[in-house]
Coordinates of C-alpha atoms and ligand atoms in Angstrom, one line a residue:
X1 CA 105.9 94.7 136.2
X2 CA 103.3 94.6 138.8
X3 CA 102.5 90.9 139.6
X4 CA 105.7 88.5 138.3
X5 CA 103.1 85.8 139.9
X6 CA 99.6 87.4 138.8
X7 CA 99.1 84.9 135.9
X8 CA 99.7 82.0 137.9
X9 CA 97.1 83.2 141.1
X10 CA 94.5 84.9 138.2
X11 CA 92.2 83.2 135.6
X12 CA 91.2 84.9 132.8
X13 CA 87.5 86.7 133.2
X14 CA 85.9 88.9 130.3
X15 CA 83.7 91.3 131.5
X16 CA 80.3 89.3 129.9
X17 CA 77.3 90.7 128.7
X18 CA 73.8 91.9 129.9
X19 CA 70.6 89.0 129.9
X20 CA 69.7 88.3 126.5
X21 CA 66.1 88.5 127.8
X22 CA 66.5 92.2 128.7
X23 CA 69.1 93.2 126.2
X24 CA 67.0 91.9 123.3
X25 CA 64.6 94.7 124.0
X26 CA 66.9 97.7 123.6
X27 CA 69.9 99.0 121.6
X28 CA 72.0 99.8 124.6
X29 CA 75.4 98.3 124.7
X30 CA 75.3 94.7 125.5
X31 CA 78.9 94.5 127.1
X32 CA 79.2 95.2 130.2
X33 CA 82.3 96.3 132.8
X34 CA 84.3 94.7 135.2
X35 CA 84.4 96.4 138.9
X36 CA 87.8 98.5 139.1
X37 CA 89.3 95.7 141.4
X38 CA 89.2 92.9 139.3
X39 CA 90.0 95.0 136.2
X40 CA 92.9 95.5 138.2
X41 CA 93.6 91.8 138.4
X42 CA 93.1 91.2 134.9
X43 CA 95.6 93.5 134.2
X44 CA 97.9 91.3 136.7
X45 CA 97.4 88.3 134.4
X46 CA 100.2 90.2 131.8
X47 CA 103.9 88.6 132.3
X48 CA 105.9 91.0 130.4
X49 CA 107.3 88.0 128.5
X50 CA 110.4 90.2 126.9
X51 CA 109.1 89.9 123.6
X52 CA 105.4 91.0 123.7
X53 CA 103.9 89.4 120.3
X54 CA 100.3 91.4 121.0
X55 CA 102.4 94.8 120.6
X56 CA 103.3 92.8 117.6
X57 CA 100.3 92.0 116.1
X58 CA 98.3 94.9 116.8
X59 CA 98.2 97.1 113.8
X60 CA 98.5 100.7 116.1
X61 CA 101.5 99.0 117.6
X62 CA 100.0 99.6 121.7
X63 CA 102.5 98.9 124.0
X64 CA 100.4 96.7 126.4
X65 CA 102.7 95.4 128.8
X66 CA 103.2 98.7 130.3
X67 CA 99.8 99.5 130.5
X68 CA 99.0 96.5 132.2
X69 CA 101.9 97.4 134.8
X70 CA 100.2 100.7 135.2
X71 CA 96.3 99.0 135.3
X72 CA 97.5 96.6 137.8
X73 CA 99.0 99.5 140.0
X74 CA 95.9 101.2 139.6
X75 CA 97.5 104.4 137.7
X76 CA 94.7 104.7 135.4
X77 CA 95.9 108.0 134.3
X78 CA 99.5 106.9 133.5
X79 CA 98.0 103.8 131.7
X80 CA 95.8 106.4 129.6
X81 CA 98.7 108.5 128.9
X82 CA 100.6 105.3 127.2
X83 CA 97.5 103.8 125.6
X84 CA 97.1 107.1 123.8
X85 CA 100.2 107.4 123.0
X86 CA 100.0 104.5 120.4
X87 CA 96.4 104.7 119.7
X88 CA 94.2 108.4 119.3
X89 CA 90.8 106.1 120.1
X90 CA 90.9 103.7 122.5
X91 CA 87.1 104.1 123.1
X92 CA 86.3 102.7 119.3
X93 CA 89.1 99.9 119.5
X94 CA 88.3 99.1 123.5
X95 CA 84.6 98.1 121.7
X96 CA 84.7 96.7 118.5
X97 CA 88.3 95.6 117.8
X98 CA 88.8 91.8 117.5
X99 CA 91.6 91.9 119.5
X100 CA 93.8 91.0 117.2
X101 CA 96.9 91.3 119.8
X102 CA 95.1 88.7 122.0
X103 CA 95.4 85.8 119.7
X104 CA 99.3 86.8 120.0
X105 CA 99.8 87.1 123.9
X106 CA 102.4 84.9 124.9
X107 CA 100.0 83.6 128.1
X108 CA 97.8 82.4 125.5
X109 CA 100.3 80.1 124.0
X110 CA 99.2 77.9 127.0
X111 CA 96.7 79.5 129.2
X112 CA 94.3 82.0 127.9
X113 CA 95.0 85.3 126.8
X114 CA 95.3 88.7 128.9
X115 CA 92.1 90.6 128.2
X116 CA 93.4 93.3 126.8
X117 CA 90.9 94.9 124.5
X118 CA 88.5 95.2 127.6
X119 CA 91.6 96.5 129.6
X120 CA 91.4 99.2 126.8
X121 CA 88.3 100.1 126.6
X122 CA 88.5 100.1 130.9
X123 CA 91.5 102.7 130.3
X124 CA 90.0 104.8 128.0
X125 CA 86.5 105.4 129.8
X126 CA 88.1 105.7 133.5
X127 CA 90.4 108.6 131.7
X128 CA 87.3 110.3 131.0
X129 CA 85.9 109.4 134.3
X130 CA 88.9 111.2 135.8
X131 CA 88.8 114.3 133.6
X132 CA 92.4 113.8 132.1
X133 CA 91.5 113.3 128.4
X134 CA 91.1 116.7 127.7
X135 CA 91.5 119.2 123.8
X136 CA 94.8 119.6 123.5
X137 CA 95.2 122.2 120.3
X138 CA 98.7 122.3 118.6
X139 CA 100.7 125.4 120.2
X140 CA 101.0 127.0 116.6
X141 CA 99.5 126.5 113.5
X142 CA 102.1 126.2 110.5
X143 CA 100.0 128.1 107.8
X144 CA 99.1 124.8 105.9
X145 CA 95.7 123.5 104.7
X146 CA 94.6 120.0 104.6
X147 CA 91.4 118.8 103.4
X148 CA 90.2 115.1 104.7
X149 CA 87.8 113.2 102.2
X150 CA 86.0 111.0 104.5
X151 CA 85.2 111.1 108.7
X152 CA 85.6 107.7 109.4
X153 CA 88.2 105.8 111.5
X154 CA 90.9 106.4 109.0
X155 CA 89.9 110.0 107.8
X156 CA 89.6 110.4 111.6
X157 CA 92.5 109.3 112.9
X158 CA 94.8 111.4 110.3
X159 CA 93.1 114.3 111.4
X160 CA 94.0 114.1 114.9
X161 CA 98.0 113.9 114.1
X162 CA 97.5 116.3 111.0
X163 CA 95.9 118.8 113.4
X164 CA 98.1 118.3 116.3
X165 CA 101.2 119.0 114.4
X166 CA 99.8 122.6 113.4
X167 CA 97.9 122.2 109.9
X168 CA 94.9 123.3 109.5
X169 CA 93.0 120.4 109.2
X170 CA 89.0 120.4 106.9
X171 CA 87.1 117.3 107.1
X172 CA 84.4 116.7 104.3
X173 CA 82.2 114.3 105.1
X174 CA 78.9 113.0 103.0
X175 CA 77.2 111.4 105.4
X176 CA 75.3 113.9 108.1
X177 CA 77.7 113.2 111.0
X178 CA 81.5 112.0 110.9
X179 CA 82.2 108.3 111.9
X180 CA 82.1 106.5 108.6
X181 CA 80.9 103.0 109.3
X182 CA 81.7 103.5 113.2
X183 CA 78.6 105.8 112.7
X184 CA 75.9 104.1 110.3
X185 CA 77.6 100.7 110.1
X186 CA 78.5 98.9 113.6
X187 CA 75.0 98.5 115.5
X188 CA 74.3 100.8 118.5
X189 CA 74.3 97.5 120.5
X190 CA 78.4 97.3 119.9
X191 CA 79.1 100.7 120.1
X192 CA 76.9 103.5 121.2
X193 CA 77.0 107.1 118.8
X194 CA 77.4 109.6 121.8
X195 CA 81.5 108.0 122.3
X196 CA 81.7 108.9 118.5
X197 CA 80.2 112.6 119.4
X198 CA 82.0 113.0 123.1
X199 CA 85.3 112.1 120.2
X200 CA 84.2 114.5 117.5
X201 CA 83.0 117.5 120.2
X202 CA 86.9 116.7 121.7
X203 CA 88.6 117.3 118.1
X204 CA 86.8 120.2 117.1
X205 CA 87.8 122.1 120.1
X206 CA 91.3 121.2 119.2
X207 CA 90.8 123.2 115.9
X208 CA 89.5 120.4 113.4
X209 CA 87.0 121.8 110.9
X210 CA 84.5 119.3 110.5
X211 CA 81.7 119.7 107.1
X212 CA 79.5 116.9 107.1
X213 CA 76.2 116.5 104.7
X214 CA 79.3 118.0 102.5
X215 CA 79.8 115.3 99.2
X216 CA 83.4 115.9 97.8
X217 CA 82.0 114.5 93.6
X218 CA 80.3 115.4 91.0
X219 CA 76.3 115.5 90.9
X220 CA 77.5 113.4 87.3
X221 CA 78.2 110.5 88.7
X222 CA 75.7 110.3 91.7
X223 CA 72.4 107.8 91.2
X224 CA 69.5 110.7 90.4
X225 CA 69.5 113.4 93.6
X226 CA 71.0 112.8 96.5
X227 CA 67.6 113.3 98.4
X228 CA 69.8 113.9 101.6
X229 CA 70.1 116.9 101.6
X230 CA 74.0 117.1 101.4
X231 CA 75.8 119.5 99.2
X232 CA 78.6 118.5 96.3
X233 CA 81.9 119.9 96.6
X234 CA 84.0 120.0 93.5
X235 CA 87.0 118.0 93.7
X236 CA 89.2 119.9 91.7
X237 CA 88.8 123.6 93.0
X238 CA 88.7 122.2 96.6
X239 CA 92.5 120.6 95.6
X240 CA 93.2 124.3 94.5
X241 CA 92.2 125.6 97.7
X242 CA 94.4 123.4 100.1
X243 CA 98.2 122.3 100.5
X244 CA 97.4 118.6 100.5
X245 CA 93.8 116.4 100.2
X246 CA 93.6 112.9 101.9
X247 CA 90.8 110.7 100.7
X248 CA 89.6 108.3 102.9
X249 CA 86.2 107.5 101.1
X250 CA 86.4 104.1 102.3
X251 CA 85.5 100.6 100.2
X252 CA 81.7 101.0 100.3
X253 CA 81.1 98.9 96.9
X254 CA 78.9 96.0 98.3
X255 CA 79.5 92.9 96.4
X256 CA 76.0 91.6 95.5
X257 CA 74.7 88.0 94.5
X258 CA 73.9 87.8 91.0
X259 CA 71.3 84.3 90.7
X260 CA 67.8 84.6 89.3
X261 CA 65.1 86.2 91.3
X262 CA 68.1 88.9 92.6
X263 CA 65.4 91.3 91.4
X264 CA 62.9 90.3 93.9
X265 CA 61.5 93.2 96.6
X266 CA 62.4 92.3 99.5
X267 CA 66.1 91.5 98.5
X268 CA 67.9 94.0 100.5
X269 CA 72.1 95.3 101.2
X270 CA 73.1 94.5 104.9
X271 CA 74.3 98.0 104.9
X272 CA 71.1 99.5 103.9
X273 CA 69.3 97.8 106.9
X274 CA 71.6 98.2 109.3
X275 CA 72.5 101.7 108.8
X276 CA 68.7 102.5 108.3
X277 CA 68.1 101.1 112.2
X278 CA 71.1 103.1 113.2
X279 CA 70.0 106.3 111.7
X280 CA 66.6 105.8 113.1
X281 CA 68.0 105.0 116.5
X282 CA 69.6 108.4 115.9
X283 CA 66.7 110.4 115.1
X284 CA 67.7 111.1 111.5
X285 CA 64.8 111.7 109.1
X286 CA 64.5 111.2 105.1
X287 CA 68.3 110.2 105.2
X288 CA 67.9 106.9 103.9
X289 CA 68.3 105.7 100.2
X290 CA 65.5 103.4 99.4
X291 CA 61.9 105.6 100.1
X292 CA 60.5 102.1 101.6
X293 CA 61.8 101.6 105.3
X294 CA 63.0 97.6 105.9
X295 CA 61.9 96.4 108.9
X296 CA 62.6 92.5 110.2
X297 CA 59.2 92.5 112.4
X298 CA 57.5 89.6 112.5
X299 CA 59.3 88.0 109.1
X300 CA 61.2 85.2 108.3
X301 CA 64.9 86.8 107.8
X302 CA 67.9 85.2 105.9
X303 CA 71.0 87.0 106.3
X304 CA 73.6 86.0 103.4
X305 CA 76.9 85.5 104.6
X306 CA 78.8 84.6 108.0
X307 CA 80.7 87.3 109.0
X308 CA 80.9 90.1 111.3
X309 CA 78.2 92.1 108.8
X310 CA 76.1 89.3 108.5
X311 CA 76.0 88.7 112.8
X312 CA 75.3 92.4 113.3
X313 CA 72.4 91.6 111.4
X314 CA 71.0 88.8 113.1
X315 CA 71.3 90.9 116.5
X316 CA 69.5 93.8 114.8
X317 CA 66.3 91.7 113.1
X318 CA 66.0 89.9 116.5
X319 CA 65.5 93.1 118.1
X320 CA 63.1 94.6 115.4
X321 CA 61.5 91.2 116.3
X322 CA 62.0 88.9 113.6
X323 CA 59.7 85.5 113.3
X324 CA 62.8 83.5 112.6
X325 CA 66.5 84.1 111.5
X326 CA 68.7 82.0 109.7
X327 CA 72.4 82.9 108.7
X328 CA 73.9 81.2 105.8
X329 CA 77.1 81.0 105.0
X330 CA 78.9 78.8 102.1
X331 CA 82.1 78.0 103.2
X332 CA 82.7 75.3 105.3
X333 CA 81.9 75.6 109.7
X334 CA 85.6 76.9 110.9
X335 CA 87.4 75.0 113.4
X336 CA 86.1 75.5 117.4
X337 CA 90.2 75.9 118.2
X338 CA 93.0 77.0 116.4
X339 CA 94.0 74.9 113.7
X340 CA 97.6 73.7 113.1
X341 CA 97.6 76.0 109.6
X342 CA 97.8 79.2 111.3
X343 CA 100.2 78.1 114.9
X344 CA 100.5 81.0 117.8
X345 CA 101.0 83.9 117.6
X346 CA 99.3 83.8 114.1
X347 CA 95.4 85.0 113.5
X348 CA 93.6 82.1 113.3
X349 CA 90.3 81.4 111.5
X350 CA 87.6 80.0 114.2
X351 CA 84.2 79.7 114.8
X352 CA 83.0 82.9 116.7
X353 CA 79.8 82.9 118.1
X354 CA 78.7 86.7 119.3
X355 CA 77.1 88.0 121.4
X356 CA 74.2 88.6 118.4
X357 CA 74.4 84.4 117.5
X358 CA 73.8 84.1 121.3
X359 CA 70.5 85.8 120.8
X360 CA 69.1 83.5 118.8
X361 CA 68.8 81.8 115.4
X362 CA 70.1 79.5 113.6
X363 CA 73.3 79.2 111.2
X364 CA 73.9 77.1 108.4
X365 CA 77.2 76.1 107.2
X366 CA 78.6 75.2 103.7
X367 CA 75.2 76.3 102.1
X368 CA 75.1 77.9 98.5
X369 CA 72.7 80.1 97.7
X370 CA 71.3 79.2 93.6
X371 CA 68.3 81.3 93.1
X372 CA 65.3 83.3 94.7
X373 CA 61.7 82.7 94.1
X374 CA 58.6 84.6 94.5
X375 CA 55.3 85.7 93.8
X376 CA 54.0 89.3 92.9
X377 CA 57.3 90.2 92.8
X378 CA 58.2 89.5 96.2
X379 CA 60.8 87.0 97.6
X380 CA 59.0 84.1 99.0
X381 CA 61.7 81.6 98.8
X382 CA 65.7 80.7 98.4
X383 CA 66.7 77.8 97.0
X384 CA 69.6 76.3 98.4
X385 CA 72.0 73.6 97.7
X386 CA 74.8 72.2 100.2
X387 CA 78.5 72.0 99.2
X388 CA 81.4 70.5 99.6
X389 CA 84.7 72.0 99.8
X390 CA 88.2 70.1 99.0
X391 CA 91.8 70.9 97.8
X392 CA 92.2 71.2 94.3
X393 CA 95.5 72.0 92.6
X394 CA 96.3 73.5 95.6
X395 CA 92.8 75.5 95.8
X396 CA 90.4 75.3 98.2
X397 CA 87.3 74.3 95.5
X398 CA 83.7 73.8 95.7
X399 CA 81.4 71.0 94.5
X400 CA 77.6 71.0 94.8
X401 CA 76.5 67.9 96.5
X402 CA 73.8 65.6 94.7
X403 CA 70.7 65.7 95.2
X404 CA 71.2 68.0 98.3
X405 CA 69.2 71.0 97.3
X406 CA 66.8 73.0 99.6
X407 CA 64.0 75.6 100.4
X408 CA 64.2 78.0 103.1
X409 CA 61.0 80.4 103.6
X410 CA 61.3 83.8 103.6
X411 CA 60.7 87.2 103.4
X412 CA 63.5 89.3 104.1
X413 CA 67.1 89.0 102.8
X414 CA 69.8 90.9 104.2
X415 CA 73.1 90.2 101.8
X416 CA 76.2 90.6 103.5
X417 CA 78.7 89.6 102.0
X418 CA 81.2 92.2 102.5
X419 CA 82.6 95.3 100.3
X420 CA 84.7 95.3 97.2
X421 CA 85.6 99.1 96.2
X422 CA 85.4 102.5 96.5
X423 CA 82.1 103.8 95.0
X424 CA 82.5 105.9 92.0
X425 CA 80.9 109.0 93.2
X426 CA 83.2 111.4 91.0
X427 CA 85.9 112.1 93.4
X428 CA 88.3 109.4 91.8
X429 CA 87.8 110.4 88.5
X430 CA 87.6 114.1 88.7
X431 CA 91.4 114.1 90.2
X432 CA 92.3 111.8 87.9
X433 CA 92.9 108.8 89.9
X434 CA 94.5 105.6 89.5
X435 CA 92.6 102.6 90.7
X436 CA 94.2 99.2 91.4
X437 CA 93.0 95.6 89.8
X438 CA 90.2 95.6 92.9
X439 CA 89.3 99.1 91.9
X440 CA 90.3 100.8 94.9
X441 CA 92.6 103.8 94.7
X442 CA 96.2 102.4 94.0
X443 CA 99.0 104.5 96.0
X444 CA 102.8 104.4 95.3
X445 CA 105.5 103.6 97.9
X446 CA 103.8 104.7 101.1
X447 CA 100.4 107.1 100.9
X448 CA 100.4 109.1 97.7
X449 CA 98.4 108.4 94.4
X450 CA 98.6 109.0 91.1
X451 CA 97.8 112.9 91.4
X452 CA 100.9 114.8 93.2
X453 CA 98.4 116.7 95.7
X454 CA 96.6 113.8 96.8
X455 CA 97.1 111.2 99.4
X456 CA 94.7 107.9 100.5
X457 CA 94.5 105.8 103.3
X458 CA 92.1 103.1 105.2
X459 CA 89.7 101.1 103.2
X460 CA 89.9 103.0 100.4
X461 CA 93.2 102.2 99.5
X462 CA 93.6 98.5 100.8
X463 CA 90.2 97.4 100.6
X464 CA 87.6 96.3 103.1
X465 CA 89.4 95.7 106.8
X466 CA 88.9 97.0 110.2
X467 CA 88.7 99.8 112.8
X468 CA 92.0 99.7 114.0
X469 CA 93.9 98.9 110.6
X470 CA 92.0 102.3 109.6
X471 CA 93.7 104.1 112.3
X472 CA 96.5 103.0 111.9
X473 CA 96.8 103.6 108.1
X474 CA 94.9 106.9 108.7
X475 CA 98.5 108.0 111.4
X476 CA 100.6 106.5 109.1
X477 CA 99.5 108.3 106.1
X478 CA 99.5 112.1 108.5
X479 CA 103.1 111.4 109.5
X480 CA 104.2 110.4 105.7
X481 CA 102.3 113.6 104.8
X482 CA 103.8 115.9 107.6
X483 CA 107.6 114.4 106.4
X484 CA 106.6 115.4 102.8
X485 CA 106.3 119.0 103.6
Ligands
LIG1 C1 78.2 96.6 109.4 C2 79.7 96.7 109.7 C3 80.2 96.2 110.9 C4 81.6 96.3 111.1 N1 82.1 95.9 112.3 C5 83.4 96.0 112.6 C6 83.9 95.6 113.8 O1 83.1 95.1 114.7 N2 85.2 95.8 114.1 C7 86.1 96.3 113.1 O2 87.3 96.4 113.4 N3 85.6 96.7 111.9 C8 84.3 96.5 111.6 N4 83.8 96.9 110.4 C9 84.8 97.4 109.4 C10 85.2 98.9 109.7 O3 84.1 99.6 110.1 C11 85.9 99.5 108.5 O4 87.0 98.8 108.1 C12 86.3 101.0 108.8 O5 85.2 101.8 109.2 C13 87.0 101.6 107.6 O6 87.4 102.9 107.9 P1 87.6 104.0 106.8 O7 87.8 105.3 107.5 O8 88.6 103.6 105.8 O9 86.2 104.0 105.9 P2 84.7 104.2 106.3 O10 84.4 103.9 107.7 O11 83.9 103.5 105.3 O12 84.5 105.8 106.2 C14 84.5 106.4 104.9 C15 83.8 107.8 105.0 O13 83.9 108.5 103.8 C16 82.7 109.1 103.5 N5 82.8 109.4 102.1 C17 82.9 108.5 101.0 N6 82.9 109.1 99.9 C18 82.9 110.4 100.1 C19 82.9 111.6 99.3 N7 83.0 111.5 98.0 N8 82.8 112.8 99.9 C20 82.7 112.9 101.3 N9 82.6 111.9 102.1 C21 82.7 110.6 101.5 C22 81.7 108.1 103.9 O14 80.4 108.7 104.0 C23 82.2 107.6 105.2 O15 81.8 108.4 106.3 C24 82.5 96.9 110.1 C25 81.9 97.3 108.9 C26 80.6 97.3 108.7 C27 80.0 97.8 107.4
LIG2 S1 93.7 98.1 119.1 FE1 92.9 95.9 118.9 S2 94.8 94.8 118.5 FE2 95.5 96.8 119.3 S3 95.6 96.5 121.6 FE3 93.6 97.2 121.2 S4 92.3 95.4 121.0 FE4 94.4 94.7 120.7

């Protein structure tokens, strides 16, 4: 340990974001980097309590304290070199993980919490400053072929340990380039697409095979043509032609808002939007699903729903340049601090204001959304009605409050209110799949499903989540396939 005295000389400083009034006028990143030096006394801040909880809590199982050590000393390549040891993409976690492990730091029990997730992400990008992160194929190959269903995190992340222990390693992905939601999910303004390519570029010299615009399915269950341009692959003769197939197809099912007026134009999935300005950002043509493009310029926006989705939608219609935009949410406004239900080192629920909220707009809490009205077929309106939530037979339980019903103007709605499933797109049900009660592929004891040569991980298995449980699920799944051969 570096400092024994660093917390107590050291406050906590996060490394901040750009201006809003020049970051609202780009998709560049909007976090920015601490100088080497105080990175260094960040990293100064972590006690080595004994019993680190954050190692604990974070789903790859990172060992930070000794990482810390090795930031504070200023042996970035050494911290790398442990970092990676835990964790295949530091670069994606460093950016858009919620830090899970911070909420758990033992410093943060009374003081505020090591800044570990930027420490990461400092790590990561000063290893490829100093040109040690570098392809390193597996020394021999073992004969064995695996195909990968799916490029994102998970799909991803198994590859990397799949490949590296010698199996030749074919990732099908429907989408034109790998990432999965990293990709045409998670706004350019959180994480930029050329860390997912200088990531992809790195694997593929190591030996990984990647096919995008390549649909594993069945044209059968696909809505009319694809339009894309992609390609089906047929499920069953690619499971002839390998040792082993991992899906990780992810939980793309939005869930959707069925009041009157859902019909409305205008009406519109978070995901469509926000992968549409992504894709655009990207340069992609024709590649979206609905023929008319959805733009926020000068409209009145309502997002549906007050999560992560639902922010990176506020930042993204305030840069398109939105007349207003209001965020609605129906449960109640979460607690500013951690609230006695959920005591360190758990997760707890609290308000989070982003760096998108900080952009502007406004939010509306406990707010239920009863039916949308228009004219010529286009929204116009939502009609709104506040609630009130309470314990019930042990429930949390809503009630509509009296006489409390509203109007907001508008004409753009951006739902997004998370994902349910996997979407049906033949793969399931032409390897004879079994699904769970949520419909999303049920898996027995650790990875495998219902089908002998067929293994699932990330979303797709345990339902919507995020980045890093996806990697680690996606490891976890390559090491329980490796043992079973
Ligand atoms: C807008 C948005 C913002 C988010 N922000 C964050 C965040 O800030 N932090 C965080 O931790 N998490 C965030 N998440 C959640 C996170 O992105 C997901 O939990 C994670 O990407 C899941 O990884 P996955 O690999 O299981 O699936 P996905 O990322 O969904 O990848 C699945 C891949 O499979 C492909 N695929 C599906 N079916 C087929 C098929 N039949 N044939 C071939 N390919 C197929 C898809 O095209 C896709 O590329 C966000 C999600 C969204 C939608
Ligand atoms: S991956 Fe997430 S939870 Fe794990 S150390 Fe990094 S920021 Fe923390």
């Amino acid at each position: 340990m570096g400092d024994p005295r660093g917390f107590l000389k050291v406050r906590r400083k996060t490394s901040g974001y750009r201006p809003v009034e020049e970051r609202i006028n780009d998709y560049s990143e909007v976090e920015v980097r601490l100088p080497d030096e105080e990175r260094r006394a960040q990293a100064s801040r972590c006690m080595d309590c004994g019993v680190p909880f954050c190692h604990w809590a974070c789903p790859v199982s990172n060992v930070m304290p000794e990482w810390q050590d090795r930031v504070f000393r200023g042996d970035w390549a050494g911290a790398w070199a442990l970092l990676e040891d835990r964790n295949p993409f530091p670069e994606f976690t460093g950016r858009v993980c919620p830090a899970l492990c911070e909420a758990s730091c033992v410093l943060g029990s009374n003081d505020e919490p090591v800044t570990i997730r930027q420490n990461e992400l400092a790590v990561i990008e000063k290893a490829f400053e100093l040109g040690v992160v570098h392809k390193r194929p597996p020394k021999a190959r073992n004969g064995k072929k695996v195909a990968i269903v799916g490029a994102g995190p998970a799909g991803l992340s198994a590859a990397y340990y799949l490949n590296r222990a010698g199996f030749l390693v074919t990732v099908y992905e429907g989408d034109r380039k790998a990432g999965g939601y990293l990709r045409y999910g998670i706004p350019d303004f959180k994480l930029d697409k050329s860390f997912i390519d200088r990531r992809i570029a790195l694997m593929e010299a190591e030996g990984v095979i990647f096919r995008t615009g390549a649909r594993v399915g069945s044209a059968r269950y696909a809505f009319g043509t694809r339009g894309d341009g992609s390609e089906f692959v047929n499920p069953r003769a690619l499971a002839d032609s390998v040792d082993l197939i991992l899906l990780t197809i992810g939980a793309r099912e939005p869930r959707d808002l069925p009041v009157p007026g859902r019909e409305l134009s205008g009406i519109v999935q978070a995901l469509d939007f926000l992968s549409l300005q992504n894709r655009t950002l990207a340069g992609e043509k024709g590649a979206v699903k609905d023929a008319a493009p959805v733009t926020a310029y000068g409209k009145k926006v309502v997002v549906i729903g007050g999560g992560d989705t639902g922010a990176d939608c506020v930042g993204t219609a305030n840069r398109q340049g939105a007349l207003t935009v209001t965020q609605i949410e129906v449960m109640p406004t979460p607690p500013e601090h951690r609230p006695a239900s959920s005591p360190w080192p758990l997760w707890p629920t609290v308000l989070k204001t982003s760096s998108s909220h900080m952009e502007g707009g406004e939010r509306l809490w406990a707010v239920n959304t009863k039916s949308f009205t228009g004219r010529a077929g286009v929204v116009e309106a939502i009609r709104c009605a506040r609630v009130d939530w309470h314990l019930k037979d042990g429930r949390q339980t809503m009630t509509e409050i009296p006489g409390s019903e509203f109007e907001l103007g508008t004409d753009l709605v951006l739902l997004a209110m998370g994902f349910t499933h996997v979407v049906q797109d033949g793969v399931v049900a032409e390897l004879d799949l079994e699904t769970d009660e949520r419909g999303n592929i049920r898996t027995r004891g650790s990875f495998h499903t219902s089908n002998p040569k067929v293994w699932a991980a990330g979303d797709s298995r345990n339902g919507a989540s995020l980045v890093v449980r996806a990697i680690a699920d996606g490891r976890a799944a390559a090491e329980a396939m490796i043992r079973s051969l």
